[in-house]
Coordinates of C-alpha atoms and ligand atoms in Angstrom, one line a residue:
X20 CA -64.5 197.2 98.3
X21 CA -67.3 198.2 95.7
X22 CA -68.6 195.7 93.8
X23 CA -69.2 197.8 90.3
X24 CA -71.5 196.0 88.0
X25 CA -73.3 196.6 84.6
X26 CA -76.8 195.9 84.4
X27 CA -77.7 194.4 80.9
X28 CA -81.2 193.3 81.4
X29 CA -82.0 192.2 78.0
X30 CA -85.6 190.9 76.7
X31 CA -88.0 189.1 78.2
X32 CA -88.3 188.2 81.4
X33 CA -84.6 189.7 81.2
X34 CA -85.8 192.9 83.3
X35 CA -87.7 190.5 86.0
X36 CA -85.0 187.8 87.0
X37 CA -82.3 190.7 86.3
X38 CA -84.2 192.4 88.9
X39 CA -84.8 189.6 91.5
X40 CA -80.6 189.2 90.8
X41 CA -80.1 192.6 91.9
X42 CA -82.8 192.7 94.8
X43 CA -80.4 189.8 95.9
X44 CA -77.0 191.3 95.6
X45 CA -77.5 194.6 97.3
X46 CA -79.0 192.3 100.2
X47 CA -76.1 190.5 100.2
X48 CA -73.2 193.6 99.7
X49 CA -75.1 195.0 102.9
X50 CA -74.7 191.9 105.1
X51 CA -71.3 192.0 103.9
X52 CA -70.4 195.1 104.2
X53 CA -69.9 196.0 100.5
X54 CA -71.0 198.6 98.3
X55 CA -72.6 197.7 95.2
X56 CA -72.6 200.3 92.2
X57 CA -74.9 199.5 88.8
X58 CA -75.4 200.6 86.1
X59 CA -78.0 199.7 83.9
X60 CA -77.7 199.5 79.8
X61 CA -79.7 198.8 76.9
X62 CA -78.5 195.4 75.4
X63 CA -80.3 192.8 73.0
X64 CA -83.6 193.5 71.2
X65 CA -84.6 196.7 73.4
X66 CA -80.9 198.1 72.2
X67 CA -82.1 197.4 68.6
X68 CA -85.4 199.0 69.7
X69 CA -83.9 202.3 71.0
X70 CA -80.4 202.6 69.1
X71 CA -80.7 200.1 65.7
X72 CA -78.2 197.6 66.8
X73 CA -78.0 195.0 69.9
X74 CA -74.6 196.2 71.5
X75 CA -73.7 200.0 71.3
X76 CA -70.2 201.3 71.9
X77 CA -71.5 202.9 74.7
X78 CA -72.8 199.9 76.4
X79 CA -69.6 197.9 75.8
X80 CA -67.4 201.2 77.0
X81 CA -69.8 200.7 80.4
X82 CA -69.3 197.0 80.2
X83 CA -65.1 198.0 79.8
X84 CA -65.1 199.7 83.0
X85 CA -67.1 197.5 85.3
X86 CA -65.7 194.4 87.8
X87 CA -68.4 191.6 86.1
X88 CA -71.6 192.2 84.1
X89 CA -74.7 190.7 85.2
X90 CA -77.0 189.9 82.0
X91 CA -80.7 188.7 82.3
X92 CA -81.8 187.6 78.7
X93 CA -81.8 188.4 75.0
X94 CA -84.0 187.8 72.0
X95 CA -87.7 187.4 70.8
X96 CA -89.9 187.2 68.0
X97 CA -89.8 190.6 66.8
X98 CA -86.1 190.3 66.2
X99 CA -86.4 186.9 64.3
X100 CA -86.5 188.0 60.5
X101 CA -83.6 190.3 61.2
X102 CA -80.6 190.1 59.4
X103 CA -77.8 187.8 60.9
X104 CA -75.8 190.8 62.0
X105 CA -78.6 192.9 63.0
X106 CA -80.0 190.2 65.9
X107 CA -80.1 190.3 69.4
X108 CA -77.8 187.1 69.3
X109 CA -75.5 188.7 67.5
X110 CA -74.8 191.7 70.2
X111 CA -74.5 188.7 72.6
X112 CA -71.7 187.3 70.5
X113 CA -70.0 190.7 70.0
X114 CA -69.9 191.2 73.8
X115 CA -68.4 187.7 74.9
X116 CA -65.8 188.5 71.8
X117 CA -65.0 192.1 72.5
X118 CA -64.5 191.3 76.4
X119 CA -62.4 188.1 75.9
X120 CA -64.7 185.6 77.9
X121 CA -63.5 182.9 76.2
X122 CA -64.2 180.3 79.3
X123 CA -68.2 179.8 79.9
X124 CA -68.7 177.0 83.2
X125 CA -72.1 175.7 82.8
X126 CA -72.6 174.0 86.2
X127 CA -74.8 170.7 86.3
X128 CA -75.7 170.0 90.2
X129 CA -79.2 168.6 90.9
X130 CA -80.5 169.9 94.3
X131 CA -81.2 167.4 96.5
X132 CA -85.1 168.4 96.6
X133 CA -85.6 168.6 93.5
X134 CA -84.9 164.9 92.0
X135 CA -88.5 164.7 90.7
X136 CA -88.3 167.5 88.7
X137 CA -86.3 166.2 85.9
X138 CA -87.3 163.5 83.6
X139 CA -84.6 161.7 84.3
X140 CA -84.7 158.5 86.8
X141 CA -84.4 159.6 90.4
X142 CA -81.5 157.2 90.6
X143 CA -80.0 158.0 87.8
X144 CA -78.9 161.9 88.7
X145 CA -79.0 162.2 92.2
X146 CA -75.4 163.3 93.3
X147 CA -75.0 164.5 90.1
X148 CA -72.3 167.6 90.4
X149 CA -70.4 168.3 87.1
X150 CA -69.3 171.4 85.0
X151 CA -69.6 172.1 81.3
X152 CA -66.5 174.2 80.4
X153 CA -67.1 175.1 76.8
X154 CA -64.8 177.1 75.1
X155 CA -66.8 180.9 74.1
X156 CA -64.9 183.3 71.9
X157 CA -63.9 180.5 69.0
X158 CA -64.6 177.7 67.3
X159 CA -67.3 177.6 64.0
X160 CA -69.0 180.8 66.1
X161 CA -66.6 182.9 64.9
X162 CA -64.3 181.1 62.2
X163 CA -63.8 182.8 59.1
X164 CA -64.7 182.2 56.1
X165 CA -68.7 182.4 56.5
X166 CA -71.4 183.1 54.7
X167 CA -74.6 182.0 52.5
X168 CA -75.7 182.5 49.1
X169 CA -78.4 181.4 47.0
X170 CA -76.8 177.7 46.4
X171 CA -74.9 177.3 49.4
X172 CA -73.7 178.2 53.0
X173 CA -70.4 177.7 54.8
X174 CA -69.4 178.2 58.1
X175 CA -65.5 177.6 59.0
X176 CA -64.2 175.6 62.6
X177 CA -61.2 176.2 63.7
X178 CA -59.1 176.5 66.5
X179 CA -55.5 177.9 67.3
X180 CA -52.8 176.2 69.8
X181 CA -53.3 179.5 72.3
X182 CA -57.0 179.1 72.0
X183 CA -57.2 175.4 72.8
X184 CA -54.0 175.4 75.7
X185 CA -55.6 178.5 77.9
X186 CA -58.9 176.7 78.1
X187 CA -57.5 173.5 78.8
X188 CA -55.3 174.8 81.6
X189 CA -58.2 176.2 83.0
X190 CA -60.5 172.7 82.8
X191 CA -57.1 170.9 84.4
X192 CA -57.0 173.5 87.2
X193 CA -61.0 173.4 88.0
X194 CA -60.7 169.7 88.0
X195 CA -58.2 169.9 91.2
X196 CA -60.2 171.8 93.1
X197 CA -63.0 168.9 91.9
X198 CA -63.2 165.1 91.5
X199 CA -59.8 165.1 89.5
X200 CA -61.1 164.7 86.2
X201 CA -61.5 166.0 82.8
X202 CA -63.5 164.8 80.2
X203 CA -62.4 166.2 77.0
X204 CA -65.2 165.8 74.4
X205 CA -64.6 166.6 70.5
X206 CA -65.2 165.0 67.3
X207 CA -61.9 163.5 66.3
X208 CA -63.1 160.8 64.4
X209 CA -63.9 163.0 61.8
X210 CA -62.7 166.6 62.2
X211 CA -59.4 167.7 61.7
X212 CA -60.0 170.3 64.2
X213 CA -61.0 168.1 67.0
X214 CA -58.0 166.2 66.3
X215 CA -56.0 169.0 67.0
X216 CA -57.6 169.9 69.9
X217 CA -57.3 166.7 71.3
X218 CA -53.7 166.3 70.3
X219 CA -53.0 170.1 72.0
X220 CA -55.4 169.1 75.1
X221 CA -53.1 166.0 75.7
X222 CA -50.3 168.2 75.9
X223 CA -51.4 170.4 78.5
X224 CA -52.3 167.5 80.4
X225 CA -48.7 166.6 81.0
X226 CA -48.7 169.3 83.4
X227 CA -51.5 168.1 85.6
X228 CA -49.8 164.6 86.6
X229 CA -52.5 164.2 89.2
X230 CA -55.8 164.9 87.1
X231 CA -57.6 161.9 85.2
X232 CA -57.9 163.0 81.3
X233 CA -60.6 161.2 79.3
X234 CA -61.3 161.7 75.5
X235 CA -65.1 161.7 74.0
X236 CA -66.7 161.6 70.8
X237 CA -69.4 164.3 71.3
X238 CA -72.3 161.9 69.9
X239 CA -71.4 159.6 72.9
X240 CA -70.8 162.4 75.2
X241 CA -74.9 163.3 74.9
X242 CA -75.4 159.9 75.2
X243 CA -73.3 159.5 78.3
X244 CA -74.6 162.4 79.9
X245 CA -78.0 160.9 80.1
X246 CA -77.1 157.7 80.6
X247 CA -74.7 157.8 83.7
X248 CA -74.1 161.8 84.1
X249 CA -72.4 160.6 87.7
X250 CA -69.6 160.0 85.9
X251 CA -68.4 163.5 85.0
X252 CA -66.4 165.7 86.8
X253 CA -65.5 168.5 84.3
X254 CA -66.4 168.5 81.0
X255 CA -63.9 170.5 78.3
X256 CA -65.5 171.1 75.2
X257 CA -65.8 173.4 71.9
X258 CA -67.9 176.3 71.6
X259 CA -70.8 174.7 69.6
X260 CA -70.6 171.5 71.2
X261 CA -70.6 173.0 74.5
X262 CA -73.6 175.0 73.7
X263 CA -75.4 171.4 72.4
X264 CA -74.4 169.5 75.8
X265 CA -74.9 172.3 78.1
X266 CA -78.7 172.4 77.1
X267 CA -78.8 168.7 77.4
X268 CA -77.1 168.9 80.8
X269 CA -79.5 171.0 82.0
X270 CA -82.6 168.7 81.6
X271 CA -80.7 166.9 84.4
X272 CA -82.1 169.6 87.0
X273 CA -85.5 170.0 85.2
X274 CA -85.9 173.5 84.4
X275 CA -83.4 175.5 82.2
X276 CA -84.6 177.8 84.9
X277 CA -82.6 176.7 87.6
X278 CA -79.0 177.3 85.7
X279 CA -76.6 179.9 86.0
X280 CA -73.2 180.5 84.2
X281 CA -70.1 182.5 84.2
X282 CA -68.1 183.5 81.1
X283 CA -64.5 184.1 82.3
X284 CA -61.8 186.3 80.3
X285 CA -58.7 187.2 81.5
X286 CA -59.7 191.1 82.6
X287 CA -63.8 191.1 82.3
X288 CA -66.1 188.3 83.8
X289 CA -69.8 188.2 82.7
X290 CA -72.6 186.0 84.5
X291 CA -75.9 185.2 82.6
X292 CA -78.4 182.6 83.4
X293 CA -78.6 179.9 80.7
X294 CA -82.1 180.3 80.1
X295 CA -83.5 182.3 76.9
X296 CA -85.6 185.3 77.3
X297 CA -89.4 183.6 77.5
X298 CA -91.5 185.9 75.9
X299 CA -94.6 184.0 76.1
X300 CA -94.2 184.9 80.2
X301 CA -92.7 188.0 80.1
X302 CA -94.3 190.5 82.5
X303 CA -96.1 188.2 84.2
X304 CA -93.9 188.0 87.8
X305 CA -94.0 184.3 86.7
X306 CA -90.5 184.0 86.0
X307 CA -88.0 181.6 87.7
X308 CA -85.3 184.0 89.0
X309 CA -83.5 180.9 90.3
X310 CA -80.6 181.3 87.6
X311 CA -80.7 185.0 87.8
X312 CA -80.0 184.7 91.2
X313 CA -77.4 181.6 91.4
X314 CA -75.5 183.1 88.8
X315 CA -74.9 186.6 91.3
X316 CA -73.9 183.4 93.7
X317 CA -71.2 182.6 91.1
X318 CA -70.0 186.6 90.6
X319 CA -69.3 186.4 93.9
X320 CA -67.2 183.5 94.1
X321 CA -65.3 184.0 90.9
X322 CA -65.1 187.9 90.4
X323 CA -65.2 189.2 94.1
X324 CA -63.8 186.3 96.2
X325 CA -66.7 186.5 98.3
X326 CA -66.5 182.7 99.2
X327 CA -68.7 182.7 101.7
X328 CA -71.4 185.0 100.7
X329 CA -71.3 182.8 97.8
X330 CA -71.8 179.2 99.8
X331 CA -74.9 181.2 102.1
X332 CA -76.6 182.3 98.7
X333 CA -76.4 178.7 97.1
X334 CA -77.7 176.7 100.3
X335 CA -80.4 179.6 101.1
X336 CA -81.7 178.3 97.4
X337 CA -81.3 174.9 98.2
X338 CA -83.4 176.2 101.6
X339 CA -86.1 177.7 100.2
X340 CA -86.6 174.6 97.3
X341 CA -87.2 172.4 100.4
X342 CA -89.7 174.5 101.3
X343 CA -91.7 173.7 98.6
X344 CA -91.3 176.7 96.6
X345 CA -91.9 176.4 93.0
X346 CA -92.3 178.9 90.1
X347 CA -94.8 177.5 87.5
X348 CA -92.3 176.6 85.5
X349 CA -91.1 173.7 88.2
X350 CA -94.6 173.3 89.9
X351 CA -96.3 170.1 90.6
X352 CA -99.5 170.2 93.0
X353 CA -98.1 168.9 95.9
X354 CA -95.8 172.1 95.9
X355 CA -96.4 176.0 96.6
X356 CA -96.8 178.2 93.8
X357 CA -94.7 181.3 93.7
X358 CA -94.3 184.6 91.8
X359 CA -91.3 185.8 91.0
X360 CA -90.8 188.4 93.9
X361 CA -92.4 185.3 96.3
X362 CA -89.6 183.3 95.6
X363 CA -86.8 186.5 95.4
X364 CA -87.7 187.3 99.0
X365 CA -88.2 184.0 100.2
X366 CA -84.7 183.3 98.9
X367 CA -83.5 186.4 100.8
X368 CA -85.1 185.6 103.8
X369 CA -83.4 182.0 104.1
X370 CA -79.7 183.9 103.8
X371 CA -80.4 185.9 106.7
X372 CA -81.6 182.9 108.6
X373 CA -79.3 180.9 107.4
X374 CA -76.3 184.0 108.1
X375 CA -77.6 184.4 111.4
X376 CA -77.3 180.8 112.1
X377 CA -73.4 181.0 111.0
X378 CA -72.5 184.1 113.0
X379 CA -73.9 182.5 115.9
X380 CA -71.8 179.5 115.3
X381 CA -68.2 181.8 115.6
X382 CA -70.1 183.1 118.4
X383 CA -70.3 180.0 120.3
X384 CA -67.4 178.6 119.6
Ligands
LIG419 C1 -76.2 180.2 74.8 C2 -77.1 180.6 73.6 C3 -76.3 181.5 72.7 C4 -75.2 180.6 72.1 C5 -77.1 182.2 71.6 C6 -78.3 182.9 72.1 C7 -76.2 183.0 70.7 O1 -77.7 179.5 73.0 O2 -75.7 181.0 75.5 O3 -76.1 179.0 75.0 O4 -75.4 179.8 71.1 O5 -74.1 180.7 72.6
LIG420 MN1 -77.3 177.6 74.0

């Protein structure tokens, strides 16, 4: 098997995690037995930079033709005062669009040394282990009409039967695999639209006899998720409210740093930490590569079936936190600071004990 990926490394510290990622998977491929192939593409505010917009045919052509695409970051000052069109964002939305990811999982697990990192009570998220399923290629992202003038500005929600029923299927067959529950959050109170998801999401639900289906209003859903965040399994939501509680969700590890994501069509798959692009540490080998590197942990479960290479990665993170590891964006004093590369390697050395340990396990057996 080859695993063929593009490389969109973005802005920022983009290039860095994307680069700790990929020092990561070739490891891995090797160990496994695998060959990687990657190619690397402009994409975000160094696309605007070099070709005048953020996603070139080119790069999507690339993109087309690959298994998954691993993406650092995108965005940055310089690209602020742009046009809406014309911004690094707006390549980013293009891309999910054009490759039909219309399912982004957002996981939310706390680590088990890493409790005191968030500013959440201790006993309040440990055990925590929910997903944020939010819904990517619809919803007031991409309704139509839209627009601004002088006097006003409109933006249009909405969401079709096909568009609601193929996420929801998806939230009702994670959740079995799961705790058997899905929380579907919306805004039904008021919106027509939510009611309509709800009303669709209900539906679907028939078909899942054996999964628990709650409905939230999103304003207690943030509330909730701070409150008692034990109490979510899988969370199915909307794209802008997804992109609202995922960032809240993440405060529940501490660092934005730590989180990766998928975004899930039915031919392409793209994996993207959920961190922005840092500017004011770009360059530095500073960087937590964390996400970079949990979200190659999630390519290989979801795109490549690679199960087990997957679980390895995920506890040889887990390994290396206990440690006491820490980039500066996660240090306190009683920990060890880390570059970038310092925690890449360390992260790559705990996989090959930790692979070495398993194979002798078979051995022994
Ligand atoms: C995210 C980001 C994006 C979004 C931006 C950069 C377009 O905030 O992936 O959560 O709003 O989806
Ligand atoms: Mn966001």
């Amino acid at each position: 098997m080859n695993l063929k990926i593009t490389l969109l490394p973005g802005d920022g510290i983009g290039p860095e995690v994307t680069k700790a990622a990929v020092k990561v998977l070739n490891y891995v491929a090797q160990k496994f037995d695998v060959a990687t192939e990657l190619i690397s593409k402009d994409f975000g505010g160094v696309s605007i930079d070099n070709f005048g917009i953020p996603l070139t045919e080119e790069t999507l052509q690339v993109c087309y033709k690959s298994n998954a695409v691993l993406l650092g970051a995108v965005g940055g000052h310089q690209w602020e005062n742009l046009e809406h069109q014309k911004k690094p964002e707006a390549g980013l939305l293009k891309l999910r669009k054009n490759l039909g990811l219309f399912a982004n999982i957002r996981p939310a697990k706390v680590y088990s040394s890493f409790l005191d990192a968030s500013s959440l009570k201790n006993d309040v998220i440990e055990d925590t282990d929910f997903i944020v399923l939010r819904e990517l290629t619809g919803g007031i992202y991409f309704g139509e009409p839209r627009g601004y003038n002088k006097s006003k500005g409109w933006n249009t929600m909405v969401y079709s039967e096909n568009e609601v029923e193929r996420i929801a299927h998806l939230a009702f067959k994670m959740a079995k695999d799961r705790n058997k529950k899905v929380t579907s959050v919306d805004k039904a109170n008021v919106l027509e639209v939510s009611q309509f998801w709800r009303n669709v999401v209900q539906n679907i639900h028939q078909d899942y006899p054996d999964i628990q289906l709650e409905n939230m209003y999103v304003d207690n859903a943030a509330m909730q998720i701070v409150r008692n965040p034990k109490q979510f399994d899988v969370i199915l939501t909307s794209n802008i409210f997804g992109d609202i509680l995922s960032d809240i969700a993440g405060m529940i590890t501490g660092s934005l740093g730590m989180l990766p994501s998928a975004s899930l069509g039915e031919k392409h798959a793209l994996y993207e930490p959920v961190h922005g692009s840092a500017p004011d540490i770009a360059g530095q080998n500073a960087a937590n590569p964390i996400a970079a590197i949990a979200s190659v942990a999630m390519m290989l479960h979801h795109t490549f079936q690679m199960t087990k290479a997957a679980e390895i990665l995920d506890e040889a993170i887990e390994r290396t936190l206990k440690t006491g590891l820490r980039t500066t964006d996660i240090f306190k004093e009683q920990y060890k600071l880390a570059s970038t590369t310092e925690m890449t390697d360390a992260i790559i050395e705990n996989f090959e004990e930790i692979y070495n340990e398993q194979a002798l396990g078979v051995f022994t057996l």
